[in-house]
C-alpha cells in the first residue's frame, strides 16, 4: 500500500529543468496523438463510517469488461486528516492488483475506483487511475470515463499557467482544473461545476474530496453513470451491473450535466449545466455495456434483442440455425431467432480465461487470439446453413476467422448479420474505434467485405433503427454517421 502525491503545483514551465521540459514535451505530443480510453468508474461513501474498499473491489470486478489494462482504488476516512489518502493502482486486472482492498487492508469509508483500457502507446502505471492530488484543501481523487475533445487547449492553458503534468491523460487536466477552481470557490462541488464548464467531450466522473463524494456526467450524457445505495453506503458506478454486484439498490441514473454531491447529510443535485440536447453513446447498448446492465432506464439485453429483431425483419436468411458470437452477439442472435422463428443454438465454446482479442497489438496475434478464445461446437454446425450474429465488424479479423472455422467444421452456409451499422468514423469520446484506415467498412463496399470474410451473405443494422433499438433518440452515433455532437479535437 502506498500514499502518493500526484502533483507538482506552481512550478513554472520556464523554471523546470531541461529534463523535465523534454518529458513534458514528450507527454504533450503523446497527448496530442490522443490517448483514447474505455473505462469504468466506481465510488462509495459509507455515511456510518464503515470501510468501503472491499465493496469498491467487487464493484470494479463487475466493471472489468470496461477496461482490463489497469485499475486502482483511492480511499480515505471522512473522520481522518484531510490530506491522508491511500491509493493502490497498477497495470493488471482488478483481481491481480487490488487484493489489499478485497482483504480489508485498505481502510476508510470514502473511496473511488477505476478500470482502464487505453488503446494508444500510453499503457503505463502512471496513467492508471484514480488520480490523486494534494492541494490546499487536502487530498482529492478522481476517476474518469470518457475523452475530452478540447484537451489541447486545456493542456496549453494550464501548462502556460505553470502546471507540470505527471500523466498524458485528459483526466489529469480535469483534476487540475477542479483543484484550481477550489481555491477560488466555496466548495468542492462549486469547483467541480466551474471546471465542468470548461470541459468539452465525454466525462463521467467520480471524485472524492476529504469529506464528499461527487458523481458528475457531461451535459451530452455521452458516457453512462448511475447511483445506488446499500445499507448506509451510497455508491456511484458506470453501470447498474456494478450496483447489483454489491447488493445496492439503484437510486437512478445521473442526469446528463448533473453534479451530484453525496455527504453525510444525503444527496445534493446541481442541475445548472443541464441542457436539452443529449447524445448518449449508442455503442454502450450495442456492445460495450454488460448484458445485465440498464443504461438510462433501457435494458442492454432488451436493446440487443431489438437489434436482432430488426435484422431478421429486414434481412431474413434461409437457414437452419441462428447463432451468435459469444458473448457480444448472443442476445442479438436470440432476438433474430425470436423474430424469424428459426431455432437458436450455440456454435462456439468460449474459453473465459482469455482476454479480449481486440486489444492484441498485431494482426497475426489477433487472428490466433480468436482461435484461442473460441472453438467450434462441430455437432451443432456440421451440414447446417447458419445465421451468424455479432455486434460489430471493425477490422474484420474476428468474423473472417470464425467463418473459416465454421466451414472447416462442416457448416454449409454462413449468413452474417451485424447488430450495428458499419463503423465508418473514429470516436473521440472514449470508445475505441480505430482510425478510418483500419476500419474495413470505410474503404470497402458491403459486397467486398462479404467476399473478404468468406460469407454467403452479409447485412448490417440500418442506422435508422438505432434510436428504436436504444429506446431513445438522444444518441451519439458519430462512429456510424460521421456527425459529431461536439467540436472535433485538433490534431
Ligand atoms: P475486428 O475483429 O477487428 O473486426 O473486431 C470485431 C470484434 O471486436 C467484435 O467481435 C466486437 O465485439 C469487438 N469490438 C468492437 N468494438 C470494440 C471496442 N471498441 N472495444 C473492444 N472490442 C470491440
Coordinates of C-alpha atoms and ligand atoms in Angstrom, one line a residue:
X1 CA 0.0 0.0 0.0
X2 CA 1.3 3.5 -0.7
X3 CA 0.5 7.1 0.0
X4 CA 1.2 9.1 -3.1
X5 CA 1.0 12.7 -4.1
X6 CA 0.4 13.1 -7.8
X7 CA 1.2 16.8 -8.5
X8 CA 3.8 19.3 -8.6
X9 CA 1.8 22.5 -8.5
X10 CA 3.1 26.0 -9.1
X11 CA 6.4 25.3 -10.8
X12 CA 6.5 27.4 -14.0
X13 CA 7.5 25.8 -17.3
X14 CA 10.4 28.2 -17.6
X15 CA 11.6 27.1 -14.1
X16 CA 11.6 23.4 -14.9
X17 CA 14.9 21.9 -15.7
X18 CA 15.8 20.6 -19.2
X19 CA 15.0 17.0 -18.4
X20 CA 11.5 17.9 -17.2
X21 CA 11.0 20.1 -20.3
X22 CA 11.7 17.2 -22.6
X23 CA 9.5 14.9 -20.5
X24 CA 6.7 17.4 -20.7
X25 CA 7.1 17.8 -24.5
X26 CA 7.1 14.1 -24.9
X27 CA 3.9 13.7 -22.9
X28 CA 2.3 16.6 -24.6
X29 CA 3.0 15.0 -28.0
X30 CA 1.6 11.8 -26.7
X31 CA -1.5 13.6 -25.5
X32 CA -1.9 15.3 -28.9
X33 CA -1.9 12.0 -30.6
X34 CA -4.8 11.1 -28.4
X35 CA -4.8 8.6 -25.5
X36 CA -8.1 7.0 -26.1
X37 CA -9.6 5.1 -23.3
X38 CA -12.6 2.9 -22.5
X39 CA -13.0 2.9 -18.7
X40 CA -15.3 2.2 -15.8
X41 CA -15.6 4.2 -12.6
X42 CA -17.0 3.3 -9.2
X43 CA -17.3 5.4 -6.0
X44 CA -18.6 4.7 -2.5
X45 CA -19.3 6.7 0.7
X46 CA -20.5 4.9 3.8
X47 CA -22.1 7.6 5.9
X48 CA -21.8 5.5 9.1
X49 CA -18.1 5.2 8.7
X50 CA -17.7 1.5 7.6
X51 CA -14.8 0.5 5.4
X52 CA -15.7 0.6 1.7
X53 CA -12.7 -0.7 -0.1
X54 CA -13.9 -4.4 -0.3
X55 CA -17.2 -3.1 -1.8
X56 CA -15.3 -1.0 -4.4
X57 CA -13.3 -4.0 -5.3
X58 CA -16.4 -6.0 -6.1
X59 CA -17.9 -3.1 -7.9
X60 CA -14.8 -2.8 -10.1
X61 CA -14.8 -6.6 -10.7
X62 CA -18.3 -6.1 -12.2
X63 CA -17.0 -3.3 -14.4
X64 CA -13.9 -5.3 -15.6
X65 CA -15.3 -5.6 -19.1
X66 CA -14.9 -1.8 -19.5
X67 CA -11.2 -2.0 -19.0
X68 CA -8.6 -4.7 -18.5
X69 CA -5.4 -2.9 -18.7
X70 CA -5.1 -1.1 -15.3
X71 CA -7.1 -0.4 -12.2
X72 CA -7.0 1.3 -8.9
X73 CA -8.7 2.5 -5.7
X74 CA -8.1 5.6 -3.6
X75 CA -9.6 5.6 -0.1
X76 CA -9.7 7.8 2.9
X77 CA -11.6 8.3 6.2
X78 CA -14.0 11.2 6.4
X79 CA -13.2 11.5 10.1
X80 CA -9.5 11.4 9.5
X81 CA -6.9 14.1 8.4
X82 CA -7.9 15.9 5.2
X83 CA -4.7 15.1 3.4
X84 CA -4.5 11.4 4.2
X85 CA -5.4 9.1 1.3
X86 CA -4.4 5.6 0.4
X87 CA -4.1 4.6 -3.2
X88 CA -3.3 1.4 -4.9
X89 CA -3.1 1.3 -8.7
X90 CA -1.2 -0.6 -11.3
X91 CA -1.4 -2.3 -14.6
X92 CA -3.4 -5.5 -14.5
X93 CA -6.8 -6.9 -13.6
X94 CA -8.8 -6.0 -10.5
X95 CA -8.2 -9.5 -9.0
X96 CA -4.4 -9.1 -9.6
X97 CA -3.9 -5.5 -8.5
X98 CA -6.4 -4.8 -5.7
X99 CA -6.1 -7.8 -3.4
X100 CA -5.4 -5.5 -0.5
X101 CA -8.8 -3.8 -1.0
X102 CA -10.6 -7.2 -1.1
X103 CA -8.7 -8.4 2.0
X104 CA -9.9 -5.4 4.0
X105 CA -6.4 -3.9 4.3
X106 CA -7.3 -0.5 2.9
X107 CA -9.3 1.4 5.5
X108 CA -11.7 4.3 5.1
X109 CA -15.3 5.0 4.4
X110 CA -15.0 7.1 1.2
X111 CA -13.4 5.8 -2.0
X112 CA -13.2 6.0 -5.8
X113 CA -12.0 3.3 -8.1
X114 CA -11.3 2.9 -11.8
X115 CA -10.7 0.2 -14.5
X116 CA -8.8 1.3 -17.6
X117 CA -8.3 0.2 -21.2
X118 CA -6.2 2.5 -23.2
X119 CA -5.6 2.0 -26.9
X120 CA -2.5 4.0 -27.8
X121 CA 1.1 3.8 -26.5
X122 CA 0.5 5.2 -23.1
X123 CA -0.1 2.0 -21.3
X124 CA 1.8 2.9 -18.2
X125 CA 1.3 2.7 -14.4
X126 CA 1.4 6.5 -14.1
X127 CA -1.6 6.8 -16.4
X128 CA -3.6 4.4 -14.3
X129 CA -6.3 5.9 -12.1
X130 CA -7.7 7.1 -9.7
X131 CA -5.6 10.2 -9.9
X132 CA -4.7 11.7 -6.6
X133 CA -3.6 15.2 -5.9
X134 CA -2.7 17.1 -2.8
X135 CA -3.7 20.7 -2.8
X136 CA -4.7 23.5 -0.5
X137 CA -7.8 21.8 0.9
X138 CA -6.4 18.3 1.3
X139 CA -6.4 15.3 -0.9
X140 CA -8.6 14.9 -4.0
X141 CA -9.0 11.7 -6.0
X142 CA -10.7 11.4 -9.4
X143 CA -11.7 8.6 -11.7
X144 CA -12.8 9.4 -15.2
X145 CA -14.6 7.6 -18.1
X146 CA -14.7 9.3 -21.5
X147 CA -12.4 11.5 -23.6
X148 CA -12.4 15.3 -23.8
X149 CA -12.1 17.0 -27.2
X150 CA -10.6 20.2 -26.0
X151 CA -7.6 18.6 -24.4
X152 CA -5.0 20.5 -26.3
X153 CA -6.5 23.9 -25.5
X154 CA -6.9 23.0 -21.8
X155 CA -3.4 21.5 -21.6
X156 CA -1.9 24.6 -23.1
X157 CA -3.8 26.9 -20.8
X158 CA -2.8 25.0 -17.7
X159 CA 0.8 24.5 -18.9
X160 CA 1.3 28.2 -19.6
X161 CA 0.0 29.0 -16.1
X162 CA 2.6 26.8 -14.5
X163 CA 1.3 23.2 -14.5
X164 CA 3.6 20.3 -14.8
X165 CA 1.9 17.1 -15.8
X166 CA 2.5 13.7 -14.4
X167 CA 0.5 11.8 -16.9
X168 CA -0.6 12.0 -20.5
X169 CA -4.3 11.7 -19.7
X170 CA -7.0 14.3 -20.1
X171 CA -8.3 13.2 -16.7
X172 CA -5.3 14.9 -15.1
X173 CA -6.4 18.2 -16.7
X174 CA -9.8 17.8 -15.1
X175 CA -8.3 17.1 -11.7
X176 CA -6.0 20.1 -12.1
X177 CA -8.9 22.4 -13.1
X178 CA -11.0 21.3 -10.1
X179 CA -8.1 21.9 -7.7
X180 CA -7.5 25.4 -9.2
X181 CA -11.2 26.3 -9.0
X182 CA -11.4 25.0 -5.4
X183 CA -9.0 27.7 -4.3
X184 CA -11.4 30.4 -5.8
X185 CA -14.8 28.8 -4.8
X186 CA -16.5 27.9 -1.6
X187 CA -16.9 24.2 -2.0
X188 CA -15.7 21.2 -4.0
X189 CA -19.0 20.9 -5.8
X190 CA -18.8 24.6 -6.9
X191 CA -15.2 23.9 -8.1
X192 CA -16.4 20.8 -10.0
X193 CA -19.2 22.9 -11.6
X194 CA -16.8 25.7 -12.6
X195 CA -14.3 23.1 -14.0
X196 CA -17.1 21.3 -15.9
X197 CA -18.0 24.5 -17.8
X198 CA -14.5 24.4 -19.4
X199 CA -14.7 20.7 -20.4
X200 CA -15.9 19.6 -23.9
X201 CA -16.5 16.0 -24.7
X202 CA -17.2 12.8 -22.7
X203 CA -16.8 12.8 -18.9
X204 CA -18.5 10.6 -16.4
X205 CA -16.6 11.3 -13.2
X206 CA -16.4 10.1 -9.6
X207 CA -14.5 12.5 -7.4
X208 CA -13.7 12.3 -3.7
X209 CA -12.7 15.2 -1.6
X210 CA -11.8 14.6 2.1
X211 CA -15.4 14.7 3.1
X212 CA -17.6 14.3 0.0
X213 CA -18.2 12.0 -3.0
X214 CA -19.2 13.7 -6.3
X215 CA -20.7 12.0 -9.3
X216 CA -21.0 14.0 -12.4
X217 CA -21.8 13.4 -16.1
X218 CA -21.1 15.5 -19.1
X219 CA -24.1 17.6 -20.4
X220 CA -24.5 15.4 -23.5
X221 CA -24.5 12.2 -21.4
X222 CA -22.0 10.6 -23.6
X223 CA -20.9 8.0 -21.0
X224 CA -23.2 6.3 -18.5
X225 CA -23.3 6.9 -14.7
X226 CA -25.8 5.8 -12.0
X227 CA -26.1 5.9 -8.3
X228 CA -27.4 3.5 -5.7
X229 CA -27.4 2.7 -2.0
X230 CA -26.7 -0.4 0.1
X231 CA -27.3 -0.1 3.8
X232 CA -25.6 3.1 4.9
X233 CA -23.4 3.3 1.8
X234 CA -24.0 5.4 -1.3
X235 CA -22.4 4.1 -4.5
X236 CA -21.9 5.6 -7.9
X237 CA -21.0 3.4 -10.9
X238 CA -20.6 3.4 -14.7
X239 CA -23.2 0.7 -15.0
X240 CA -26.0 -0.8 -12.9
X241 CA -24.4 -4.2 -13.0
X242 CA -21.9 -2.9 -10.5
X243 CA -24.7 -1.8 -8.2
X244 CA -26.2 -5.3 -8.4
X245 CA -22.8 -6.8 -7.7
X246 CA -22.5 -5.0 -4.3
X247 CA -26.1 -5.6 -3.4
X248 CA -27.0 -1.9 -3.9
X249 CA -30.5 -0.7 -4.8
X250 CA -30.4 1.5 -7.9
X251 CA -31.5 5.1 -7.0
X252 CA -31.3 6.5 -10.5
X253 CA -29.1 7.4 -13.5
X254 CA -27.1 10.6 -13.1
X255 CA -28.7 13.1 -15.5
X256 CA -26.6 14.4 -18.3
X257 CA -24.9 17.5 -17.0
X258 CA -25.9 16.8 -13.4
X259 CA -23.4 17.1 -10.5
X260 CA -24.4 15.0 -7.5
X261 CA -22.7 15.6 -4.2
X262 CA -23.0 13.0 -1.6
X263 CA -22.3 13.9 2.0
X264 CA -23.2 12.5 5.4
X265 CA -26.4 14.6 5.2
X266 CA -27.5 13.0 1.9
X267 CA -27.5 13.8 -1.8
X268 CA -27.5 17.3 -3.3
X269 CA -28.1 17.8 -7.1
X270 CA -26.7 20.7 -9.1
X271 CA -28.6 21.0 -12.4
X272 CA -27.2 24.3 -13.7
X273 CA -25.3 22.6 -16.5
X274 CA -28.3 20.6 -17.8
X275 CA -29.1 21.1 -21.4
X276 CA -31.9 19.9 -23.8
X277 CA -29.7 18.2 -26.3
X278 CA -28.2 14.8 -25.3
X279 CA -26.0 12.4 -27.2
X280 CA -25.7 9.1 -25.3
X281 CA -23.2 6.7 -26.8
X282 CA -25.3 4.1 -28.7
X283 CA -22.4 1.7 -28.7
X284 CA -22.9 1.2 -25.0
X285 CA -26.1 -0.7 -25.8
X286 CA -24.7 -2.4 -28.9
X287 CA -21.6 -3.8 -27.3
X288 CA -19.8 -2.0 -24.6
X289 CA -22.1 -2.3 -21.5
X290 CA -22.7 -5.6 -19.7
X291 CA -25.8 -7.5 -20.8
X292 CA -27.4 -7.3 -17.3
X293 CA -27.0 -3.5 -17.1
X294 CA -29.7 -1.0 -17.6
X295 CA -28.5 2.4 -19.0
X296 CA -30.6 5.4 -18.7
X297 CA -33.6 3.2 -18.0
X298 CA -33.0 1.0 -21.1
X299 CA -32.1 -2.6 -20.6
X300 CA -29.0 -3.6 -22.6
X301 CA -30.4 -7.1 -23.1
X302 CA -33.6 -5.9 -24.5
X303 CA -31.9 -3.3 -26.7
X304 CA -29.7 -6.1 -28.2
X305 CA -32.7 -8.3 -28.7
X306 CA -34.4 -5.5 -30.6
X307 CA -31.4 -5.1 -32.8
X308 CA -31.6 -8.8 -33.7
X309 CA -35.3 -8.5 -34.4
X310 CA -34.7 -5.6 -36.9
X311 CA -32.1 -7.6 -38.7
X312 CA -34.5 -10.6 -39.0
X313 CA -37.3 -8.3 -40.2
X314 CA -35.2 -6.6 -42.9
X315 CA -32.6 -9.3 -43.8
X316 CA -34.0 -12.7 -43.1
X317 CA -31.9 -15.5 -44.5
X318 CA -33.0 -19.1 -45.4
X319 CA -31.2 -21.0 -42.7
X320 CA -31.3 -24.0 -40.2
X321 CA -29.9 -22.3 -37.2
X322 CA -29.3 -18.8 -35.7
X323 CA -26.2 -18.5 -33.6
X324 CA -24.2 -15.6 -32.1
X325 CA -20.6 -14.8 -31.4
X326 CA -20.1 -15.2 -27.7
X327 CA -20.7 -13.1 -25.7
X328 CA -21.3 -10.0 -27.7
X329 CA -23.6 -11.4 -30.4
X330 CA -25.7 -13.8 -28.4
X331 CA -28.5 -11.5 -27.3
X332 CA -29.0 -10.1 -30.8
X333 CA -28.9 -13.6 -32.2
X334 CA -31.6 -14.6 -29.8
X335 CA -33.7 -11.6 -31.0
X336 CA -33.1 -12.6 -34.6
X337 CA -34.3 -16.2 -33.8
X338 CA -37.4 -14.9 -32.0
X339 CA -38.4 -12.7 -34.9
X340 CA -37.6 -15.1 -37.7
X341 CA -38.9 -18.2 -36.0
X342 CA -35.6 -20.0 -36.8
X343 CA -34.1 -22.1 -34.0
X344 CA -31.3 -20.5 -31.8
X345 CA -28.3 -22.6 -30.7
X346 CA -24.7 -22.2 -29.7
X347 CA -22.0 -22.7 -32.3
X348 CA -18.9 -21.9 -30.2
X349 CA -17.4 -22.7 -26.9
X350 CA -15.7 -19.7 -25.3
X351 CA -12.6 -20.0 -23.2
X352 CA -13.4 -17.5 -20.5
X353 CA -9.8 -17.3 -19.3
X354 CA -8.5 -15.5 -22.4
X355 CA -8.8 -11.7 -22.6
X356 CA -10.4 -9.6 -25.4
X357 CA -8.7 -10.3 -28.7
X358 CA -9.5 -6.8 -29.9
X359 CA -6.6 -5.3 -27.9
X360 CA -3.9 -7.5 -29.3
X361 CA -1.3 -5.4 -31.0
X362 CA -0.6 -7.3 -34.2
X363 CA -3.0 -8.7 -36.8
X364 CA -1.3 -12.1 -36.5
X365 CA -1.7 -12.1 -32.8
X366 CA -5.4 -11.1 -33.1
X367 CA -6.1 -14.0 -35.5
X368 CA -4.5 -16.6 -33.3
X369 CA -6.3 -14.9 -30.3
X370 CA -9.7 -15.6 -31.9
X371 CA -8.9 -19.3 -32.2
X372 CA -7.6 -19.5 -28.6
X373 CA -10.8 -17.8 -27.4
X374 CA -13.5 -19.5 -29.4
X375 CA -13.7 -23.1 -30.6
X376 CA -16.5 -24.5 -32.8
X377 CA -19.1 -26.9 -31.5
X378 CA -18.8 -29.3 -34.5
X379 CA -22.0 -31.3 -34.0
X380 CA -24.0 -28.1 -33.8
X381 CA -22.9 -26.7 -37.1
X382 CA -22.0 -29.6 -39.4
X383 CA -24.1 -29.7 -42.5
X384 CA -26.1 -26.6 -41.4
X385 CA -27.0 -23.3 -43.0
X386 CA -26.2 -20.8 -40.3
X387 CA -27.1 -17.2 -39.5
X388 CA -24.1 -15.9 -37.5
X389 CA -24.8 -12.7 -35.5
X390 CA -22.1 -10.4 -34.0
X391 CA -22.3 -6.9 -32.6
X392 CA -19.8 -5.3 -34.9
X393 CA -17.1 -5.6 -37.5
X394 CA -14.1 -3.4 -37.0
X395 CA -11.1 -4.7 -39.0
X396 CA -12.9 -7.9 -40.0
X397 CA -10.4 -10.2 -38.3
X398 CA -12.8 -11.9 -35.9
X399 CA -15.5 -12.6 -38.4
X400 CA -13.2 -13.9 -41.1
X401 CA -11.6 -16.3 -38.7
X402 CA -14.9 -17.5 -37.3
X403 CA -16.4 -18.2 -40.7
X404 CA -13.3 -20.2 -41.7
X405 CA -13.6 -22.2 -38.5
X406 CA -17.3 -22.9 -39.1
X407 CA -16.7 -24.0 -42.7
X408 CA -13.8 -26.3 -41.5
X409 CA -16.3 -27.8 -39.1
X410 CA -18.7 -28.6 -41.9
X411 CA -21.1 -25.6 -41.9
X412 CA -22.8 -25.4 -45.4
X413 CA -23.6 -21.7 -45.4
X414 CA -22.8 -18.8 -43.2
X415 CA -25.0 -15.7 -43.3
X416 CA -23.5 -12.9 -41.3
X417 CA -25.8 -10.4 -39.5
X418 CA -24.3 -7.4 -37.6
X419 CA -26.3 -5.7 -34.9
X420 CA -24.7 -2.4 -35.6
X421 CA -24.3 -0.3 -38.8
X422 CA -20.8 -0.3 -40.5
X423 CA -18.2 1.5 -38.5
X424 CA -17.0 4.4 -40.7
X425 CA -15.6 7.1 -38.5
X426 CA -13.4 7.4 -35.3
X427 CA -14.9 8.0 -31.9
X428 CA -13.4 11.0 -29.9
X429 CA -15.4 10.4 -26.7
X430 CA -13.8 7.3 -25.2
X431 CA -14.9 4.3 -27.2
X432 CA -12.1 2.6 -29.1
X433 CA -12.9 2.9 -32.8
X434 CA -9.7 2.8 -34.7
X435 CA -8.8 5.3 -37.4
X436 CA -10.6 5.1 -40.8
X437 CA -7.6 3.4 -42.3
X438 CA -8.2 0.4 -40.1
X439 CA -12.0 0.3 -40.4
X440 CA -12.8 -2.2 -43.1
X441 CA -16.1 -0.6 -43.9
X442 CA -14.6 2.8 -44.6
X443 CA -12.6 1.6 -47.6
X444 CA -14.7 -1.4 -48.8
X445 CA -18.2 -1.9 -50.1
X446 CA -20.5 -4.4 -48.4
X447 CA -20.0 -6.8 -51.2
X448 CA -16.2 -6.5 -51.0
X449 CA -16.4 -7.1 -47.2
X450 CA -18.6 -10.2 -47.7
X451 CA -16.1 -11.6 -50.1
X452 CA -13.2 -10.8 -47.8
X453 CA -14.9 -12.5 -44.9
X454 CA -16.0 -15.5 -47.0
X455 CA -19.7 -15.1 -46.0
X456 CA -22.6 -16.3 -48.1
X457 CA -24.5 -13.1 -47.2
X458 CA -23.8 -10.0 -45.1
X459 CA -26.2 -7.4 -43.6
X460 CA -25.8 -4.7 -41.0
X461 CA -28.3 -2.9 -38.8
X462 CA -29.7 0.1 -40.6
X463 CA -28.8 3.4 -38.9
X464 CA -32.4 4.4 -39.0
X465 CA -33.2 1.6 -36.5
X466 CA -30.6 2.8 -33.9
X467 CA -33.0 5.1 -31.9
X468 CA -35.6 2.4 -31.6
X469 CA -33.0 -0.2 -30.7
X470 CA -31.6 2.0 -28.0
X471 CA -35.1 3.1 -26.8
X472 CA -34.2 6.8 -27.2
X473 CA -33.3 9.2 -30.0
X474 CA -30.9 11.1 -27.7
X475 CA -28.0 9.1 -29.0
X476 CA -24.5 9.7 -30.3
X477 CA -23.9 7.6 -33.5
X478 CA -21.0 9.5 -34.8
X479 CA -18.9 6.4 -35.5
X480 CA -21.6 5.3 -37.9
X481 CA -22.7 8.7 -39.3
X482 CA -19.7 11.0 -39.0
X483 CA -21.8 13.7 -37.4
X484 CA -20.4 14.6 -34.1
X485 CA -22.3 16.3 -31.2
X486 CA -19.2 18.5 -30.3
X487 CA -16.4 20.2 -32.0
X488 CA -13.7 17.9 -33.2
X489 CA -10.3 17.6 -31.4
X490 CA -7.4 19.5 -33.0
X491 CA -4.7 17.1 -34.3
Ligands
LIG1 P1 -12.5 -7.0 -35.6 O1 -12.0 -8.4 -35.4 O2 -11.3 -6.0 -35.7 O3 -13.4 -6.8 -36.7 O4 -13.3 -6.6 -34.3 C1 -14.6 -7.0 -34.1 C2 -14.8 -7.5 -32.7 O5 -14.3 -6.6 -31.8 C3 -16.3 -7.8 -32.4 O6 -16.4 -9.1 -32.0 C4 -16.6 -6.8 -31.3 O7 -17.3 -7.4 -30.3 C5 -15.3 -6.3 -30.8 N1 -15.2 -4.8 -30.6 C6 -15.8 -3.9 -31.4 N2 -15.6 -2.7 -31.0 C7 -14.8 -2.8 -29.9 C8 -14.3 -1.8 -28.9 N3 -14.5 -0.5 -29.1 N4 -13.6 -2.3 -27.9 C9 -13.4 -3.6 -27.8 N5 -13.9 -4.6 -28.6 C10 -14.6 -4.2 -29.6

